[in-house]
mmCIF file of N, CA and C in Angstrom:
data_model
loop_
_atom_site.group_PDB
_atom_site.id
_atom_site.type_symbol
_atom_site.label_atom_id
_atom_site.label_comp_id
_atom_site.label_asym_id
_atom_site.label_seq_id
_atom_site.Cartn_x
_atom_site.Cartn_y
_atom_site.Cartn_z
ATOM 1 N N UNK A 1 0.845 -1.175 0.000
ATOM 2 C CA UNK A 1 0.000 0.000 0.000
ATOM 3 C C UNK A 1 0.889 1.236 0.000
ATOM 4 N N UNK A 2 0.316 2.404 -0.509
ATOM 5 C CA UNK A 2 1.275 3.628 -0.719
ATOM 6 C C UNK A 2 0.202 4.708 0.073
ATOM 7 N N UNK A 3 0.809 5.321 0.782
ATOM 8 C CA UNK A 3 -0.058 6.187 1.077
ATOM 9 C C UNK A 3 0.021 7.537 0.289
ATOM 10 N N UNK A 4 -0.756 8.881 0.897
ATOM 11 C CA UNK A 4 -0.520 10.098 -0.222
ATOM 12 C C UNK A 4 -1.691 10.988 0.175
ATOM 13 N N UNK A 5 -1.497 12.053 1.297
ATOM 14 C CA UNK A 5 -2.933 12.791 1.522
ATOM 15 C C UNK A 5 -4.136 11.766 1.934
ATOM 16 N N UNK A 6 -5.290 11.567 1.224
ATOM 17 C CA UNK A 6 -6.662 10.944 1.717
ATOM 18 C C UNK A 6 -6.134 9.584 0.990
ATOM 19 N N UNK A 7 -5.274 9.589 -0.334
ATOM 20 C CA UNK A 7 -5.156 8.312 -1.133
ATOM 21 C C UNK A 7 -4.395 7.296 -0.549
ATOM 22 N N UNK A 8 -5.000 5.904 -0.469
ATOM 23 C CA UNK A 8 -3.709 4.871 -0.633
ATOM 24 C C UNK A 8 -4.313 3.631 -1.577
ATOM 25 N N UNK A 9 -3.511 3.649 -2.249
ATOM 26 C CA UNK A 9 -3.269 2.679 -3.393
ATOM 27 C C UNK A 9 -3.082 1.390 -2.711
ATOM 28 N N UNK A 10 -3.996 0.562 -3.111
ATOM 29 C CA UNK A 10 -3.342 -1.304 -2.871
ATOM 30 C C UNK A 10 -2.587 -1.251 -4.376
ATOM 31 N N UNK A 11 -1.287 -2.628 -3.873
ATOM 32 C CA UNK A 11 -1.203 -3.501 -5.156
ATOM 33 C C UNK A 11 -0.715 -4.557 -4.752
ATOM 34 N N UNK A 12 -0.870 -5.502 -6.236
ATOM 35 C CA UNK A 12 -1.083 -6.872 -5.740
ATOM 36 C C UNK A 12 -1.176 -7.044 -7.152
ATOM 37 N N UNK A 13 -0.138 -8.368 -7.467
ATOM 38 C CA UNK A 13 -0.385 -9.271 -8.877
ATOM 39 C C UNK A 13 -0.025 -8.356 -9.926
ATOM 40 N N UNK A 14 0.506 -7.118 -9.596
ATOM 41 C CA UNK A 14 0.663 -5.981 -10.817
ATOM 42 C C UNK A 14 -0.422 -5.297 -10.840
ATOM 43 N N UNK A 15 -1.318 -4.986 -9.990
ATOM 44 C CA UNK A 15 -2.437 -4.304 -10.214
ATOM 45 C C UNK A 15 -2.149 -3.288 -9.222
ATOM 46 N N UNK A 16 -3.039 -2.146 -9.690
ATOM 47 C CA UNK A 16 -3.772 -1.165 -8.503
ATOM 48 C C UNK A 16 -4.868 -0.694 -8.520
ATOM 49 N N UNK A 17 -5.138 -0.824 -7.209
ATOM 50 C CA UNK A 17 -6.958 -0.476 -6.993
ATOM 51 C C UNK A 17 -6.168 0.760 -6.072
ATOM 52 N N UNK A 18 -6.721 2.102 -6.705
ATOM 53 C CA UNK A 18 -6.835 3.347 -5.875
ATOM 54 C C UNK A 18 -7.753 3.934 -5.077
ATOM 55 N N UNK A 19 -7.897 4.250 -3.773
ATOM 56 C CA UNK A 19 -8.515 4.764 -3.132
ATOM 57 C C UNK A 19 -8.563 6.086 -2.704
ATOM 58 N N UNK A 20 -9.572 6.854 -2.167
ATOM 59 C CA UNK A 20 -9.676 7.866 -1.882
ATOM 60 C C UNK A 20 -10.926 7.924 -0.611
ATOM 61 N N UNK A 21 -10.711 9.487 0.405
ATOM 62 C CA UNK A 21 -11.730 9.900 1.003
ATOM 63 C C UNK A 21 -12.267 10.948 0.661
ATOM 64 N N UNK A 22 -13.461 11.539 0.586
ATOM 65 C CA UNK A 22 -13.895 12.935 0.422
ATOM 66 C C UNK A 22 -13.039 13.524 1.223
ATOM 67 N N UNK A 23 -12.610 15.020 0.838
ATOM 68 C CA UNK A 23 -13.248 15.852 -0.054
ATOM 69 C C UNK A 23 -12.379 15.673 -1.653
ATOM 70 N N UNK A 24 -11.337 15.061 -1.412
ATOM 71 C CA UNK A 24 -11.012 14.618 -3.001
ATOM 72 C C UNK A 24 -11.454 14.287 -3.763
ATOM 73 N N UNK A 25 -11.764 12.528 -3.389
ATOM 74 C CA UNK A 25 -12.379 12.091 -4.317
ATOM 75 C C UNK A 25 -12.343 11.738 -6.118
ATOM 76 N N UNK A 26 -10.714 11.483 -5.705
ATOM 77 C CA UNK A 26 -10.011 10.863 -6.599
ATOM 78 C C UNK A 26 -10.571 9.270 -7.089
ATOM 79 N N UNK A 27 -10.914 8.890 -6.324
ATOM 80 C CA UNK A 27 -10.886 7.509 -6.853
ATOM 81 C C UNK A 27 -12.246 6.622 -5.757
ATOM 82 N N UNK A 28 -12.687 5.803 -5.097
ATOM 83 C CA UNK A 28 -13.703 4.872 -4.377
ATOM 84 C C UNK A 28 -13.255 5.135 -3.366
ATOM 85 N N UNK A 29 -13.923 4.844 -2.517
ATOM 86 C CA UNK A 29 -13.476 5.542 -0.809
ATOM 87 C C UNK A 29 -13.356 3.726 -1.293
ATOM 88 N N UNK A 30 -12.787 3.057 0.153
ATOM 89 C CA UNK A 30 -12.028 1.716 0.309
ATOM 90 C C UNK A 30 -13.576 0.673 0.778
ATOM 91 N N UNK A 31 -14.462 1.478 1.246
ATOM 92 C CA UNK A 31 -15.657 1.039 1.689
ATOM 93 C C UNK A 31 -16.325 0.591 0.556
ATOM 94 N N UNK A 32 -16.576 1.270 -0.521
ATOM 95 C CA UNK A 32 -17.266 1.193 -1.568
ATOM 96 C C UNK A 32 -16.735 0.276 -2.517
ATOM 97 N N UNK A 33 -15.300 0.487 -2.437
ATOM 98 C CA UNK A 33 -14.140 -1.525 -3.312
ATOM 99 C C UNK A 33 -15.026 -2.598 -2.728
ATOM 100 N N UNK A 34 -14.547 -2.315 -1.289
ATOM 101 C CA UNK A 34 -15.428 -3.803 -0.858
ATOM 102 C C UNK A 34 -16.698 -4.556 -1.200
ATOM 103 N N UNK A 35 -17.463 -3.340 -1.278
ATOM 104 C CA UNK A 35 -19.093 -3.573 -1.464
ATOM 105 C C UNK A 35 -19.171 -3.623 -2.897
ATOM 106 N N UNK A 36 -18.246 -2.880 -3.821
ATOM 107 C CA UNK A 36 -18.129 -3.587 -5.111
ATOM 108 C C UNK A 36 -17.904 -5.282 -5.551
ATOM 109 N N UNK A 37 -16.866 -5.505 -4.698
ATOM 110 C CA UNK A 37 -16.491 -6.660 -5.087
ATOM 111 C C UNK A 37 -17.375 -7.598 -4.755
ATOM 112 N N UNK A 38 -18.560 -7.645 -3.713
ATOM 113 C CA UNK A 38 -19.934 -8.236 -3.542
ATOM 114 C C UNK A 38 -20.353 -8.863 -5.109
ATOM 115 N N UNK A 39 -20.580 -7.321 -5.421
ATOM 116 C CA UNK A 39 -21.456 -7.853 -7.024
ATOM 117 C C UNK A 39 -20.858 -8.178 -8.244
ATOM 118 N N UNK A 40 -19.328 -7.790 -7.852
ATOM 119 C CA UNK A 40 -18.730 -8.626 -9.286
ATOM 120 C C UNK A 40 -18.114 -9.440 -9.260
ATOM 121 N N UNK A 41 -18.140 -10.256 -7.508
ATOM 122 C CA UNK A 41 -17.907 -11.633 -7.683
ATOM 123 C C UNK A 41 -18.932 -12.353 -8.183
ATOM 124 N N UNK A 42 -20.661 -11.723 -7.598
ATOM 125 C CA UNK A 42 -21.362 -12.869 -7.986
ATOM 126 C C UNK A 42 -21.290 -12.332 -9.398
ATOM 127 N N UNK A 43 -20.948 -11.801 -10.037
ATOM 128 C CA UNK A 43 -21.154 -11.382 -11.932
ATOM 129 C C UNK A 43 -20.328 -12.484 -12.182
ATOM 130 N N UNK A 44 -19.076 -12.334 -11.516
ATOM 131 C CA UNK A 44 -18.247 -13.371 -12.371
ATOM 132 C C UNK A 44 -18.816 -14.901 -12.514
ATOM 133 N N UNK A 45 -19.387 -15.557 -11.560
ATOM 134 C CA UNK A 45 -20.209 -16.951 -11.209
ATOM 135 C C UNK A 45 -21.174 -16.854 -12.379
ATOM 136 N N UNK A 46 -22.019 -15.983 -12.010
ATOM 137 C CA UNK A 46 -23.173 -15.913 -13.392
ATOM 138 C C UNK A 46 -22.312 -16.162 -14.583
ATOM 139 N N UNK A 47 -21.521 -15.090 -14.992
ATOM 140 C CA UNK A 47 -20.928 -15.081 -16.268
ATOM 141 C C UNK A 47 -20.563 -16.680 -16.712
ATOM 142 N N UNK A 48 -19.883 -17.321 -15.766
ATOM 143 C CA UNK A 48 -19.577 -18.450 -16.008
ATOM 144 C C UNK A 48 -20.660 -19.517 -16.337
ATOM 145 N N UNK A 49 -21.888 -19.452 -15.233
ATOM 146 C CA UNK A 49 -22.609 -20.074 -15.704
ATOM 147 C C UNK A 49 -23.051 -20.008 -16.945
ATOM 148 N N UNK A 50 -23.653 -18.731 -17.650
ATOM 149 C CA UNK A 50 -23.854 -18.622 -18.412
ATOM 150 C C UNK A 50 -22.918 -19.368 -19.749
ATOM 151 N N UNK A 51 -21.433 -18.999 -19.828
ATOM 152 C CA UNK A 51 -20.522 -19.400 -20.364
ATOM 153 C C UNK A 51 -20.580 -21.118 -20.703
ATOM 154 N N UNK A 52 -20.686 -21.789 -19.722
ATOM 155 C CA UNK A 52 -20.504 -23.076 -19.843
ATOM 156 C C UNK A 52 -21.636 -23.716 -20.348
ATOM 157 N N UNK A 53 -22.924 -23.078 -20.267
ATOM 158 C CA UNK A 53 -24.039 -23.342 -21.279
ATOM 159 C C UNK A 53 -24.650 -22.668 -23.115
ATOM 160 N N UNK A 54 -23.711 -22.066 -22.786
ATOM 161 C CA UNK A 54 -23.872 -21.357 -24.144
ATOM 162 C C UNK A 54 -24.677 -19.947 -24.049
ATOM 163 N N UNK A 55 -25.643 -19.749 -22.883
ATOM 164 C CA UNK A 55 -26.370 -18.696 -22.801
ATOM 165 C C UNK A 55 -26.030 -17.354 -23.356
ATOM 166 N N UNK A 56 -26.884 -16.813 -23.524
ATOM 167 C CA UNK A 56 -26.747 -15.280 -23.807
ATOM 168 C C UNK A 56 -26.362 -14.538 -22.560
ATOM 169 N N UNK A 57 -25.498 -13.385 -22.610
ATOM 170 C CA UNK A 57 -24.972 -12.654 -21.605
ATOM 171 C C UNK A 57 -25.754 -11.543 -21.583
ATOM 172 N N UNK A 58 -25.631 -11.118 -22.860
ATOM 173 C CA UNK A 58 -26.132 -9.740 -23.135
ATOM 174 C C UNK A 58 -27.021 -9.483 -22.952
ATOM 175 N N UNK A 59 -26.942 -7.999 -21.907
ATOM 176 C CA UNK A 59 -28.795 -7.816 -21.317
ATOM 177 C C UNK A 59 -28.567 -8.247 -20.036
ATOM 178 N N UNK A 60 -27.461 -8.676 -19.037
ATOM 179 C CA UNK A 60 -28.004 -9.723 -17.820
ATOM 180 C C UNK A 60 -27.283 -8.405 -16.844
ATOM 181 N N UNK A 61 -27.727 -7.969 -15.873
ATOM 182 C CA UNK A 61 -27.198 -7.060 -15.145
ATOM 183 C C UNK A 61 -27.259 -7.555 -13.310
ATOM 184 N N UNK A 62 -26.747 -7.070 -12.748
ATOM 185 C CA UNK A 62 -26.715 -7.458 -11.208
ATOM 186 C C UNK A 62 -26.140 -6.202 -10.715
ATOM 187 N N UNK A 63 -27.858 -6.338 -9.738
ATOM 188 C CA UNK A 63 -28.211 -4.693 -9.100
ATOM 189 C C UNK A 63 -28.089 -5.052 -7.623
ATOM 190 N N UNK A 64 -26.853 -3.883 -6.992
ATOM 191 C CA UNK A 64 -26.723 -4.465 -5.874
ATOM 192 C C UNK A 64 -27.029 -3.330 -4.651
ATOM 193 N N UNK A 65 -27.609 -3.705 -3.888
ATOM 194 C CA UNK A 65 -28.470 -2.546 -3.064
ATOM 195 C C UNK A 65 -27.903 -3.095 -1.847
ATOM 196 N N UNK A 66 -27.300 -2.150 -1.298
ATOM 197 C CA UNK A 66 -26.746 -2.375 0.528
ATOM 198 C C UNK A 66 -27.819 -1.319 1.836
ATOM 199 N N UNK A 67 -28.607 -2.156 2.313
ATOM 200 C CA UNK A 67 -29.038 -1.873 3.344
ATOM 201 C C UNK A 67 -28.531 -1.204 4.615
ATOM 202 N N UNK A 68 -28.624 -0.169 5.503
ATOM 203 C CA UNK A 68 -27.787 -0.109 6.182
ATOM 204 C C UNK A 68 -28.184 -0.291 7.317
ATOM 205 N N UNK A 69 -28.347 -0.408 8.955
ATOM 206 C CA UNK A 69 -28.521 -0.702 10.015
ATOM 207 C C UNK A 69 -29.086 1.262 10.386
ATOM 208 N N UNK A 70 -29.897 1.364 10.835
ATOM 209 C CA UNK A 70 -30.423 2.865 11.446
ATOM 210 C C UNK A 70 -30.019 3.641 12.404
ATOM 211 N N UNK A 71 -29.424 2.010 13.295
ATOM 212 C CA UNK A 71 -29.034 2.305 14.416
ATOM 213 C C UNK A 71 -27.463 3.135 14.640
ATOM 214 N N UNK A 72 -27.000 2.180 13.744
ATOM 215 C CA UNK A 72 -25.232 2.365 13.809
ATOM 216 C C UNK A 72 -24.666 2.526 12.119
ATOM 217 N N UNK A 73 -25.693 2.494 11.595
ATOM 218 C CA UNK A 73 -25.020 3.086 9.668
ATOM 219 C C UNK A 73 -24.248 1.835 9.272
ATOM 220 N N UNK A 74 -24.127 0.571 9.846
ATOM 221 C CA UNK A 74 -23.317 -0.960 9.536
ATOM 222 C C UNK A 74 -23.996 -1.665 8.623
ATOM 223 N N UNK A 75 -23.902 -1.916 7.054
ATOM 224 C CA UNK A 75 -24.508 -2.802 6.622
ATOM 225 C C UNK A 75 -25.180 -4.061 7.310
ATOM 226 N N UNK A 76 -26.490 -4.263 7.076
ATOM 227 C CA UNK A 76 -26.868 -5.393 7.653
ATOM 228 C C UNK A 76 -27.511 -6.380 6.659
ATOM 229 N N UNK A 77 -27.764 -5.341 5.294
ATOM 230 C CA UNK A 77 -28.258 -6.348 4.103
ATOM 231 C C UNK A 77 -27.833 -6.228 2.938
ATOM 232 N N UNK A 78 -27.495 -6.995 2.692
ATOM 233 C CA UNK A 78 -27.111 -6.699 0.597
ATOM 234 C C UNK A 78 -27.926 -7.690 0.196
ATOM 235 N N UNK A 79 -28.717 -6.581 -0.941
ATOM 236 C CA UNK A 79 -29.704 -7.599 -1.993
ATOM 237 C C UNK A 79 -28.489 -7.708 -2.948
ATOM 238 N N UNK A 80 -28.704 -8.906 -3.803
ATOM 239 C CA UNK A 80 -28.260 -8.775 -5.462
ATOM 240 C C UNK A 80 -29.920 -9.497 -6.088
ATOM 241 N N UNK A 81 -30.153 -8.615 -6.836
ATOM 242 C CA UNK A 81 -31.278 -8.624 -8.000
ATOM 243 C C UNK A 81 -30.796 -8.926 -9.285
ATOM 244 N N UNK A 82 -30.684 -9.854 -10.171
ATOM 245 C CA UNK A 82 -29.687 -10.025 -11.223
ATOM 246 C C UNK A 82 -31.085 -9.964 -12.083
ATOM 247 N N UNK A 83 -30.500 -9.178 -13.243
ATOM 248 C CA UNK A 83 -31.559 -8.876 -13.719
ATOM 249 C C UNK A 83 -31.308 -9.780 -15.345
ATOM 250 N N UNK A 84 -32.367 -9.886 -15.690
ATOM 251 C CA UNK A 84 -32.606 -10.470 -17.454
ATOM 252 C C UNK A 84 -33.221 -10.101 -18.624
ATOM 253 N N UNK A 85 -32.955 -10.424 -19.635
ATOM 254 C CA UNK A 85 -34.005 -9.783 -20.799
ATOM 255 C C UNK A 85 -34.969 -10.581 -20.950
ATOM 256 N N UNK A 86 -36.012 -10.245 -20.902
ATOM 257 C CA UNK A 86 -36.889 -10.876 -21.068
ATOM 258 C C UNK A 86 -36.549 -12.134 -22.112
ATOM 259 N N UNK A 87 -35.823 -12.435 -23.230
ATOM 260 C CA UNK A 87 -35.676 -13.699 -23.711
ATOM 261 C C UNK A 87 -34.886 -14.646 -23.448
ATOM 262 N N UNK A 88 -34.329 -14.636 -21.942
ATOM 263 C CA UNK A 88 -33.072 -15.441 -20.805
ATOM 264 C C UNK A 88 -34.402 -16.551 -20.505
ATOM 265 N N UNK A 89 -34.066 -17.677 -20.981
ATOM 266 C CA UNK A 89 -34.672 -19.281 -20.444
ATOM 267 C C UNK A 89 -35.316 -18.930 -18.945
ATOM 268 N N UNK A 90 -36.128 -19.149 -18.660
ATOM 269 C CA UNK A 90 -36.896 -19.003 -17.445
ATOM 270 C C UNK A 90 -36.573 -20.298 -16.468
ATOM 271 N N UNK A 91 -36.315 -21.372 -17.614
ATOM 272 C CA UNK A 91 -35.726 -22.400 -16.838
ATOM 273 C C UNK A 91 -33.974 -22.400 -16.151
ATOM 274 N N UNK A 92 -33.646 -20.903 -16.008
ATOM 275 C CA UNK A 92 -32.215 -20.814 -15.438
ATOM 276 C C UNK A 92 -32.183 -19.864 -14.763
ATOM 277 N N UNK A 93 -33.153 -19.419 -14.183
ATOM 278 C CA UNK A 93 -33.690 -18.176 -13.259
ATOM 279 C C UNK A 93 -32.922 -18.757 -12.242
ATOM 280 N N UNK A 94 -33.183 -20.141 -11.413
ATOM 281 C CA UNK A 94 -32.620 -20.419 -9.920
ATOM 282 C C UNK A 94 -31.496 -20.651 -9.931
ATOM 283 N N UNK A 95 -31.104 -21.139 -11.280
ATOM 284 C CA UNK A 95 -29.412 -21.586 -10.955
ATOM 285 C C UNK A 95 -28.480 -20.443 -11.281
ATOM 286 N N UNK A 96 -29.287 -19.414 -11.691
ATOM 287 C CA UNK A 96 -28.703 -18.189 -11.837
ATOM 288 C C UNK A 96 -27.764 -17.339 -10.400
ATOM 289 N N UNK A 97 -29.678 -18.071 -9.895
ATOM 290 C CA UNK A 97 -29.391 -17.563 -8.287
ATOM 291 C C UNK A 97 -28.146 -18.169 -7.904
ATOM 292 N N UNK A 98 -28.536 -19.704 -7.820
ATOM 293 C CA UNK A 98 -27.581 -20.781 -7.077
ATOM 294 C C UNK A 98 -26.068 -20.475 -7.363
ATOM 295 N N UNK A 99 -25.585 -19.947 -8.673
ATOM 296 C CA UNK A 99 -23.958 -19.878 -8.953
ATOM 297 C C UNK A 99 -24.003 -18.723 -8.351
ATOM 298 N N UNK A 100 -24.788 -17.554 -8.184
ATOM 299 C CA UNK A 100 -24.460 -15.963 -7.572
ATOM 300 C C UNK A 100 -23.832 -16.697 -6.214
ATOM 301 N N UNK A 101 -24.667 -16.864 -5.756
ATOM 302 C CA UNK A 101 -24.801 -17.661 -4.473
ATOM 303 C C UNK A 101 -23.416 -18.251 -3.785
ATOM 304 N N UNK A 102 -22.580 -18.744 -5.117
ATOM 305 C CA UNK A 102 -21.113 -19.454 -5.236
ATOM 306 C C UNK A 102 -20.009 -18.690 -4.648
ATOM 307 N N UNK A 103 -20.282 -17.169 -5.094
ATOM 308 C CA UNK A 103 -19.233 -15.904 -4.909
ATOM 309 C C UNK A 103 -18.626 -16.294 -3.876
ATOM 310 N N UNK A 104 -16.894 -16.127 -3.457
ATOM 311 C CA UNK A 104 -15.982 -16.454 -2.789
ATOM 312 C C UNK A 104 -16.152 -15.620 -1.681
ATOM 313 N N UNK A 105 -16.410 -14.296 -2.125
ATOM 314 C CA UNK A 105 -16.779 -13.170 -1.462
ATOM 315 C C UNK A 105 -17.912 -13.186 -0.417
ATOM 316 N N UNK A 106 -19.067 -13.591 -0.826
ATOM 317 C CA UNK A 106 -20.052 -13.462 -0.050
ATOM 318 C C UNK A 106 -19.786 -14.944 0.895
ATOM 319 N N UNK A 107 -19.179 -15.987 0.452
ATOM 320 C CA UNK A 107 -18.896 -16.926 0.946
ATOM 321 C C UNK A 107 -17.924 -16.589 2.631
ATOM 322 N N UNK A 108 -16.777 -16.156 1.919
ATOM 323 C CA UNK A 108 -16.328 -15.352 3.317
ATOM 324 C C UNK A 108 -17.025 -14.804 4.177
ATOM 325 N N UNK A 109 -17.639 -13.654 3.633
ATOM 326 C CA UNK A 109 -18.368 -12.646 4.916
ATOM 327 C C UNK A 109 -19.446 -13.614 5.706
ATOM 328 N N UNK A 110 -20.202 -14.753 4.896
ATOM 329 C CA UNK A 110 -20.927 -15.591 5.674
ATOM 330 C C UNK A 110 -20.107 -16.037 6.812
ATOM 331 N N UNK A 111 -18.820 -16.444 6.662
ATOM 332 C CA UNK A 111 -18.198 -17.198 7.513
ATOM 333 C C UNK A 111 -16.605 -16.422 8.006
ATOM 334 N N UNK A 112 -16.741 -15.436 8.100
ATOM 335 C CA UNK A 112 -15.447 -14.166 8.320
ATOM 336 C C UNK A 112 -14.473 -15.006 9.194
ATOM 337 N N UNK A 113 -13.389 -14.228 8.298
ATOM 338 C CA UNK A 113 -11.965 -14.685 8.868
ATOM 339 C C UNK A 113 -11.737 -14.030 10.613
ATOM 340 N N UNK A 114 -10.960 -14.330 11.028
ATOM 341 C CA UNK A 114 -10.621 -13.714 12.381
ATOM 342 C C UNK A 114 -9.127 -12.491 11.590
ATOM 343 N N UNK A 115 -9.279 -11.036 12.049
ATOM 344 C CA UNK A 115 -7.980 -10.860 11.814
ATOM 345 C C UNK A 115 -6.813 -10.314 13.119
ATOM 346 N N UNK A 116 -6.081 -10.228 12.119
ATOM 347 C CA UNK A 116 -4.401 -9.859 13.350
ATOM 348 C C UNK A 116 -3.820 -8.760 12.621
ATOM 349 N N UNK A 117 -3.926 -7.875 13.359
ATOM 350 C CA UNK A 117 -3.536 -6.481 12.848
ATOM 351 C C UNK A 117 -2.542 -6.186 14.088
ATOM 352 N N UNK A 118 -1.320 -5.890 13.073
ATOM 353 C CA UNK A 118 0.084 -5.712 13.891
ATOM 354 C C UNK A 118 0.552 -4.348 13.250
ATOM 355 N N UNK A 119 2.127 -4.027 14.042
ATOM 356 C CA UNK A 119 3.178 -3.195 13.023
ATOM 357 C C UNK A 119 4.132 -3.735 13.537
ATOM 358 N N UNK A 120 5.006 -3.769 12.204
ATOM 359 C CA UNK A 120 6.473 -4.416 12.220
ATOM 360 C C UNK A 120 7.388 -2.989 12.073
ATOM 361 N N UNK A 121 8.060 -2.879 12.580
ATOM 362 C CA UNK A 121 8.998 -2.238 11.991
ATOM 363 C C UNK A 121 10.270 -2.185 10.896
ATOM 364 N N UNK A 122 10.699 -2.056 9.902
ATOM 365 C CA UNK A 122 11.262 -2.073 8.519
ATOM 366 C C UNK A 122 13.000 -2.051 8.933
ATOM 367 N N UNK A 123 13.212 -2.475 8.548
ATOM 368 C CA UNK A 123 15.038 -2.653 8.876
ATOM 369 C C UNK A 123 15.704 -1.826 7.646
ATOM 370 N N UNK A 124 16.377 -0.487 7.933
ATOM 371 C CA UNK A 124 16.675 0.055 7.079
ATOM 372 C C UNK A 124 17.790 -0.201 6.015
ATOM 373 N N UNK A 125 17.988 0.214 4.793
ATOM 374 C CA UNK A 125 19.478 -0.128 4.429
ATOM 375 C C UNK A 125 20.826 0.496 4.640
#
């Protein structure tokens, strides 16, 4: 991670996902990555399903709505609504569901890791 004012950049695998806080607003506050990656893990599952049957893609969307708690502003619900064109087989409506359902992502948060949050200190050269 790099930090920089409100920004810090992850990377990983050669990638970077940039972040930001208001009032910048350069890039996703780090809250909003997360809750992204909700719906485009289950996209990716769909996609596949779709893929391995030949289905049509085009037209298939997944609408993802986060609920929040009133009390304390803490997510307490995420819908995903995956949506279709009206000419998507009606007979693949549930397993549509069932592979969303697959996401690694939502799989975790069902069953959350424990974490360990430390600091090391860096040995200079």
């Amino acid at each position: 991670m790099i930090f920089g004012g409100s920004r810090v950049d992850a990377h990983f695998r050669g990638h970077t996902i940039a972040t930001d806080q208001p009032p910048a607003d350069s890039a996703p506050m780090p809250f909003e990555v997360f809750l992204a990656s909700i719906g485009t893990c289950a996209g990716i599952y769909v996609l596949g399903f779709c893929r391995q049957r030949n289905l049509p893609t085009e037209g298939i969307r997944i609408v993802q709505r986060n609920h929040a708690n009133a009390t304390n502003g803490m997510v307490d619900e995420i819908e995903l609504e995956i949506q279709v064109p009206p000419t998507f087989p009606a007979q693949y409506y549930d397993a549509l569901v069932r592979s969303a359902e697959l996401c690694k992502v939502k799989k975790t948060l069902e069953n959350p890791p424990t974490f360990n949050v430390k600091t090391k200190v860096l040995e200079t050269a």
